[in-house]
Short mmCIF file of C-alpha atoms in Angstrom, two decimals:
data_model
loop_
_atom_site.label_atom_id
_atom_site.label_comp_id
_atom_site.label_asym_id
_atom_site.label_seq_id
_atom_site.Cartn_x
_atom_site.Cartn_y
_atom_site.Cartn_z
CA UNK A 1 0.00 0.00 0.00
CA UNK A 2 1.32 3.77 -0.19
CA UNK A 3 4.32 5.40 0.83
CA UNK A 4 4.32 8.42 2.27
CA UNK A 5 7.59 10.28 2.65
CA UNK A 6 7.63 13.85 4.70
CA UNK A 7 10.77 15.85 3.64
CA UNK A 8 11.99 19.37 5.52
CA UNK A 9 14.46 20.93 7.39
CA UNK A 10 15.13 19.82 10.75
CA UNK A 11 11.95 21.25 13.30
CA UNK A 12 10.10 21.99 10.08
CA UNK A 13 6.89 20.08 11.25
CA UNK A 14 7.25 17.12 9.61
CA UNK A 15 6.38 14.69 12.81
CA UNK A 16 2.97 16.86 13.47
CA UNK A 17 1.97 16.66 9.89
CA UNK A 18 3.00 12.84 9.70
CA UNK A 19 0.65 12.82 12.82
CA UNK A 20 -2.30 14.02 11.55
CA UNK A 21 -2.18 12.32 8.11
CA UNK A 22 -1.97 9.20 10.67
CA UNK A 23 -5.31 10.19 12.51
CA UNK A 24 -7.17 11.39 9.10
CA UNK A 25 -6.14 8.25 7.69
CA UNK A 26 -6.98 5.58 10.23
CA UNK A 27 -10.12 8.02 10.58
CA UNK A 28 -11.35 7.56 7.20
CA UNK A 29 -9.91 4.49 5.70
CA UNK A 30 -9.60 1.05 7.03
CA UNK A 31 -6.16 0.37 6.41
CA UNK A 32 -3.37 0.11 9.39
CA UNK A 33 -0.95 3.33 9.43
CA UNK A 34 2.74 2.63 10.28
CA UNK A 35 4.78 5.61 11.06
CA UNK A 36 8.26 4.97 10.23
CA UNK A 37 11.07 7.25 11.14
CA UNK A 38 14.14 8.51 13.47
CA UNK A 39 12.32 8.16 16.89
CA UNK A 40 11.16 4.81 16.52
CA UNK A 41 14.68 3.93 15.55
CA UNK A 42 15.64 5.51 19.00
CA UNK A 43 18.51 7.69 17.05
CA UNK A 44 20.64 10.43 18.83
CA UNK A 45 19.99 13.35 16.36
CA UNK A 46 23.36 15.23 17.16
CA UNK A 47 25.54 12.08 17.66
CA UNK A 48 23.94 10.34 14.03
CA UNK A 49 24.26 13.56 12.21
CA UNK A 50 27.67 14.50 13.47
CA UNK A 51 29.09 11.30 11.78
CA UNK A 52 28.64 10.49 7.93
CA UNK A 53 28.86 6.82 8.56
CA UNK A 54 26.55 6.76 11.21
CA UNK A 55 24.00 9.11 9.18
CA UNK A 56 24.39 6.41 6.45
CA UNK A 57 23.12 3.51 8.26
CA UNK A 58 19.70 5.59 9.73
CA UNK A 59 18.87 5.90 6.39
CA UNK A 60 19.44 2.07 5.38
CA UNK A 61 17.85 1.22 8.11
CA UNK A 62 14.74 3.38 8.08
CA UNK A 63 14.21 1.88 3.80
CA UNK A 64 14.80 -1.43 5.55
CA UNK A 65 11.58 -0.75 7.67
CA UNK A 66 9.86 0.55 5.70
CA UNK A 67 10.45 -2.31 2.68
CA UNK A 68 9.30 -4.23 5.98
CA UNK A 69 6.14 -2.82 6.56
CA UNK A 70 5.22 -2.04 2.43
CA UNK A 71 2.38 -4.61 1.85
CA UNK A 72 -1.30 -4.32 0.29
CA UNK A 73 -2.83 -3.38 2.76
CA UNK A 74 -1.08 -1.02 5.09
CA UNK A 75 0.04 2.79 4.84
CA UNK A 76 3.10 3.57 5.41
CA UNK A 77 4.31 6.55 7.00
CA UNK A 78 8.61 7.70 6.42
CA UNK A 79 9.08 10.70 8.96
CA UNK A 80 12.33 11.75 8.91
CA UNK A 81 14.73 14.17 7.07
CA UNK A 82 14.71 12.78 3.31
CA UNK A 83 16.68 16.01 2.54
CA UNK A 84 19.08 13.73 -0.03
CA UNK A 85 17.51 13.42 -3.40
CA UNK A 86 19.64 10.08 -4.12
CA UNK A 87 18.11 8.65 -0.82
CA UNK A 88 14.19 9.92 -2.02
CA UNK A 89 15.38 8.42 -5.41
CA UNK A 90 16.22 5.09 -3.74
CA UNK A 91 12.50 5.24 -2.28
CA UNK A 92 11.29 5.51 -5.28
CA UNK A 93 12.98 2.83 -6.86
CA UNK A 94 11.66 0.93 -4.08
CA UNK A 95 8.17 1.43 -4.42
CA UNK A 96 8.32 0.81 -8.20
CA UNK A 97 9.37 -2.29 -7.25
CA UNK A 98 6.44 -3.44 -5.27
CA UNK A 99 4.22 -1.53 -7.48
CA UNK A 100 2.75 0.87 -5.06
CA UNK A 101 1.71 4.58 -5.16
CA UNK A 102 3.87 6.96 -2.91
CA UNK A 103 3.59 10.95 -2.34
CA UNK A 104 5.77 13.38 -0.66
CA UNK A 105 4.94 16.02 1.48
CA UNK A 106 7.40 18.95 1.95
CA UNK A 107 7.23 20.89 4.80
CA UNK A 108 8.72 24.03 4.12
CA UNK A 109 9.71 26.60 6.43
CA UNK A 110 12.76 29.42 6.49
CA UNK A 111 15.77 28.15 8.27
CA UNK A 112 14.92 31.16 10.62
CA UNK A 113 11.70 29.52 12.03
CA UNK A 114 12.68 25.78 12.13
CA UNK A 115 16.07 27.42 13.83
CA UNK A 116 13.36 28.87 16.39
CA UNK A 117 11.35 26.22 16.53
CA UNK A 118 15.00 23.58 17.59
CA UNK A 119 15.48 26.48 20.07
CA UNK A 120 11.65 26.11 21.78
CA UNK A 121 12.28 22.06 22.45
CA UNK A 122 13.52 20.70 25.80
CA UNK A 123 17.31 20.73 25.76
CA UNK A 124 17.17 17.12 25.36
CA UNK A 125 15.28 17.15 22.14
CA UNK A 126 17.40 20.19 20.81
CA UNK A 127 19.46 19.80 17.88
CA UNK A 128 23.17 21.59 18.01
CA UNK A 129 23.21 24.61 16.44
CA UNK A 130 26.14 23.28 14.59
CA UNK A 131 24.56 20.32 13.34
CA UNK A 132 21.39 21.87 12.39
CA UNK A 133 23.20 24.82 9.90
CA UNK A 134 25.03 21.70 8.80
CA UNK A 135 21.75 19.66 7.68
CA UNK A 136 20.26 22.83 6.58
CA UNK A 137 23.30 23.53 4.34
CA UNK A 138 23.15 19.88 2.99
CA UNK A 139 19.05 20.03 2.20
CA UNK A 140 18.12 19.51 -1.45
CA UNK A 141 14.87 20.47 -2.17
CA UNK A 142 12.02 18.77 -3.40
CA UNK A 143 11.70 19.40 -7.18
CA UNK A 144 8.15 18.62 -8.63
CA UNK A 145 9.97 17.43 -12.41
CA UNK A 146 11.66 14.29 -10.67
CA UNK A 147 9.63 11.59 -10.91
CA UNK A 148 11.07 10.52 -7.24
CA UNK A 149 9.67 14.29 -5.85
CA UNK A 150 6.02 13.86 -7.35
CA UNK A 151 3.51 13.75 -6.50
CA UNK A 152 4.86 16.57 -4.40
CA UNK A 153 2.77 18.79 -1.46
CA UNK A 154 4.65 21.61 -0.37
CA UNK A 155 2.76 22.44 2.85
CA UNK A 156 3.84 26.33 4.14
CA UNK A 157 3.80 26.70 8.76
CA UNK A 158 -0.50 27.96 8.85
CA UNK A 159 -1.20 25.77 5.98
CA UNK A 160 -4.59 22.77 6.61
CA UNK A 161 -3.01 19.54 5.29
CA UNK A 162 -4.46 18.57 1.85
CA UNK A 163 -6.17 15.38 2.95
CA UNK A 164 -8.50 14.54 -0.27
CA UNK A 165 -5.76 15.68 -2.55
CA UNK A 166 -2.87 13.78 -0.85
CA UNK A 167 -5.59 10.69 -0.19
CA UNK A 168 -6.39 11.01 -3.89
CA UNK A 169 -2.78 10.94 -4.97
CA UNK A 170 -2.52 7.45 -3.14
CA UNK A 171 -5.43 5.60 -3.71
CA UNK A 172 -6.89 7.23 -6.84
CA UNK A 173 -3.10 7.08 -9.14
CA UNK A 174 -1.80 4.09 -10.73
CA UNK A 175 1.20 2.81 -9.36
CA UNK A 176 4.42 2.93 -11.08
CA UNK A 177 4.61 0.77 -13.74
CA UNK A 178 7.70 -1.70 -13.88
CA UNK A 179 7.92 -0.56 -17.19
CA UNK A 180 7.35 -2.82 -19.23
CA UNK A 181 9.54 -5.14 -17.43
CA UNK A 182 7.88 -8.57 -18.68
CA UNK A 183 7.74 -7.32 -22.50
CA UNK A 184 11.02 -5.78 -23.49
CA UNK A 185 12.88 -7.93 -26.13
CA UNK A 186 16.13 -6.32 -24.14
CA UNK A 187 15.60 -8.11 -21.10
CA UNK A 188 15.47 -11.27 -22.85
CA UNK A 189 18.28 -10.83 -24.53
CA UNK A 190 21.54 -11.87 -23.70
CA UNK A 191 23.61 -9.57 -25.10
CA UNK A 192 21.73 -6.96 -23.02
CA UNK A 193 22.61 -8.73 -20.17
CA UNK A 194 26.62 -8.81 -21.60
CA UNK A 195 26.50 -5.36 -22.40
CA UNK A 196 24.63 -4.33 -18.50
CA UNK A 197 27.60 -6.16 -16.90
CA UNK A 198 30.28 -5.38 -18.66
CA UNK A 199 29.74 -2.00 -18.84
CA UNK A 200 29.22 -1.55 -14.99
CA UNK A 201 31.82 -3.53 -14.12
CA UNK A 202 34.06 -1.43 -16.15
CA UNK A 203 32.51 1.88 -15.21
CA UNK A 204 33.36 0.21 -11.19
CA UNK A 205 36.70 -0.45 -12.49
CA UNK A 206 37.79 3.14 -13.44
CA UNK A 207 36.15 4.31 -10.55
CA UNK A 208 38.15 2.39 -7.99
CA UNK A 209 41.69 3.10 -10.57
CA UNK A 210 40.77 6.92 -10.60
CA UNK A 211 40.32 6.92 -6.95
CA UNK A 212 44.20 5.89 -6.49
CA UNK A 213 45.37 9.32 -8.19
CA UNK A 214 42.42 11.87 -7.33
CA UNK A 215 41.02 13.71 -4.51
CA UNK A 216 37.40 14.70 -3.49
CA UNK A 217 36.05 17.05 -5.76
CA UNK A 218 37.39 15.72 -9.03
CA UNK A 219 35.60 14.58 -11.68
CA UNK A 220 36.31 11.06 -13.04
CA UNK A 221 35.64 9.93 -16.71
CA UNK A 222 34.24 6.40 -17.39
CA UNK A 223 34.86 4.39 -20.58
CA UNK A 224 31.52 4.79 -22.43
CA UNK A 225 29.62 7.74 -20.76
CA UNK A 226 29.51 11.58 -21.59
CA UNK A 227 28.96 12.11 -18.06
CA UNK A 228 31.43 12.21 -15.41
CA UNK A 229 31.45 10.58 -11.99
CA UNK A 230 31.85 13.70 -8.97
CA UNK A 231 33.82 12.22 -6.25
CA UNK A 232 33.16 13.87 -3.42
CA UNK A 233 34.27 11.17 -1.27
CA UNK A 234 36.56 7.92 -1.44
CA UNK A 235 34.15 5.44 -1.97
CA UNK A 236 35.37 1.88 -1.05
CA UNK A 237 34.83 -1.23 -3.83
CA UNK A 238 32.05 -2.86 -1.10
CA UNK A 239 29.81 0.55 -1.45
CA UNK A 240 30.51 0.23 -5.28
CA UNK A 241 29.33 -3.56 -6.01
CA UNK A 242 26.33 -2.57 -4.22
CA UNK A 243 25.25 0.14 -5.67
CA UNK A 244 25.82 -1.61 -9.14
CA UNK A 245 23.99 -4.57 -8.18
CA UNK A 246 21.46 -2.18 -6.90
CA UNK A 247 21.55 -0.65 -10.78
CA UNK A 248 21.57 -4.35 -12.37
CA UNK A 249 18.08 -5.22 -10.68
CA UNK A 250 16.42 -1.71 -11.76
CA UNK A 251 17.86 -1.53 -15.16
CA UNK A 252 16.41 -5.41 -15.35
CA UNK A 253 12.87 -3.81 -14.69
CA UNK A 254 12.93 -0.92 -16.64
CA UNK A 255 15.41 -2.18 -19.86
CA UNK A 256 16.32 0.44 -22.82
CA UNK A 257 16.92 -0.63 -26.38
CA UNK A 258 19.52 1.50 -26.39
CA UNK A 259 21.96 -0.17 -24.79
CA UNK A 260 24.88 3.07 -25.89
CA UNK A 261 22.93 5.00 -22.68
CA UNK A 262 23.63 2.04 -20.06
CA UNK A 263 27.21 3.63 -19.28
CA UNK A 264 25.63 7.12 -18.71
CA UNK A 265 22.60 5.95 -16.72
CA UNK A 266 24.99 4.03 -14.55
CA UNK A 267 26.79 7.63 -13.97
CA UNK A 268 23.79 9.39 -13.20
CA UNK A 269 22.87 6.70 -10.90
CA UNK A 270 25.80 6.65 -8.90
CA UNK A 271 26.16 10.78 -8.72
CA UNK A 272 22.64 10.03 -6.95
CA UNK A 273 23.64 7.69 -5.11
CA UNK A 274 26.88 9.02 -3.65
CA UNK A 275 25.65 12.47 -2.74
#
């Protein structure tokens, strides 16, 4: 059944808003609601967000949960940050994947009024003022065009929730087609599935040699692709195998004919991905 995913700065409102889509929902539907997100997990905002590793694996495991709790008949719920469009991207991939309709709402505020907002919490419940300029810094907005942003419900501080409009986005729209997934001659192919694998394995490969020479903030060419790879970070050959096994089941799903654009999907993937 649905995804929800609430997206905003830090002490934007998202948990209120995630609350009372919960009540309007169990209210007029008949369908559980799981709320998903960084309480539940029991995460220490300022000691999670301080580290990059530790930020990484909150986010794996809050899409673990929530593939968990994805099913016919249940709503789910993701309350928590989803300021990194590669992460919203993964959800989305997701939720093609079990073929069910997903929406985010945006909670948008200036960093002025969220920053007052941290400030009116109990000290315990306070983020740092370091880490929340930091997270407000690193927010990428929502952007309507992406197919991982929409449908998209930007909801301003005195604005009512659209319920029929955001409960008409979920159970009135198709899901995402695994496009056709069980038709494409590609997919049956085998020299799609040479060309897939050899050319991620070999974008992987120049990825890991560039790495040896370069620094953070280069920009790494890949045999094939147009598009470069921005390294931001060193990125080990374990994060790398993933992610293009990660690629390999998509591009499976959702196979092109034009098997020339594999190397540059695989960049733009990545650059998702990594950022």
């Amino acid at each position: 059944m649905p995804l929800i995913v609430m997206c905003g700065y830090p002490c934007s409102g998202k948990t209120r808003r995630a609350e009372e889509l919960k009540v309007y929902l169990e209210e007029n539907t008949e369908r559980k609601v799981h709320v998903v997100g960084d309480e539940a997990l029991g995460v220490e905002k300022n000691t999670v967000y301080a580290d990059s590793q530790k930020e990484k694996n909150v986010r794996a495991a809050l899409k673990a949960e929530v593939e968990r709790k994805v099913n016919k008949d249940d709503i789910v719920i993701l309350d928590s940050l989803n300021y990194i469009k590669g992460y919203r991207y993964e959800l989305f991939c997701l939720i093609k994947h079990t073929q069910t309709p997903h929406c985010l709402v945006y909670c948008l505020t200036s960093d002025q009024v969220s920053s007052r907002w941290n400030t009116d919490r109990d000290a315990a419940e306070q983020y740092t003022q370091e880490i929340f300029d930091a997270l407000v810094l690193r927010f990428e907005a929502p952007d309507s065009r992406n197919r991982w942003d929409s449908p998209l419900f930007t909801i301003l501080q005195d604005d009512t929730l659209p319920f029929d409009a955001i409960s008409d986005a979920l159970f009135k729209r198709k899901a995402p087609p695994p496009n056709q997934s069980t038709q494409s001659q590609p997919l049956s192919s085998a020299n799609f599935l040479y060309e897939l694998d050899k050319i991620t394995q070999d974008v992987l490969m120049a990825i890991f040699n560039a790495q040896k020479t370069s620094v953070p903030g280069d920009l790494v060419s890949v045999p094939g692709a147009t598009e470069k790879i921005e390294l931001t970070r060193s990125i080990n050959m374990a994060e790398l195998r993933k992610l293009r096994r990660q690629f390999i089941s998509y591009t499976k799903m959702h196979p092109t004919e034009n098997t020339g654009q594999l190397a540059n999907m695989f960049v733009q993937y990545l650059n998702k991905s990594l950022h």
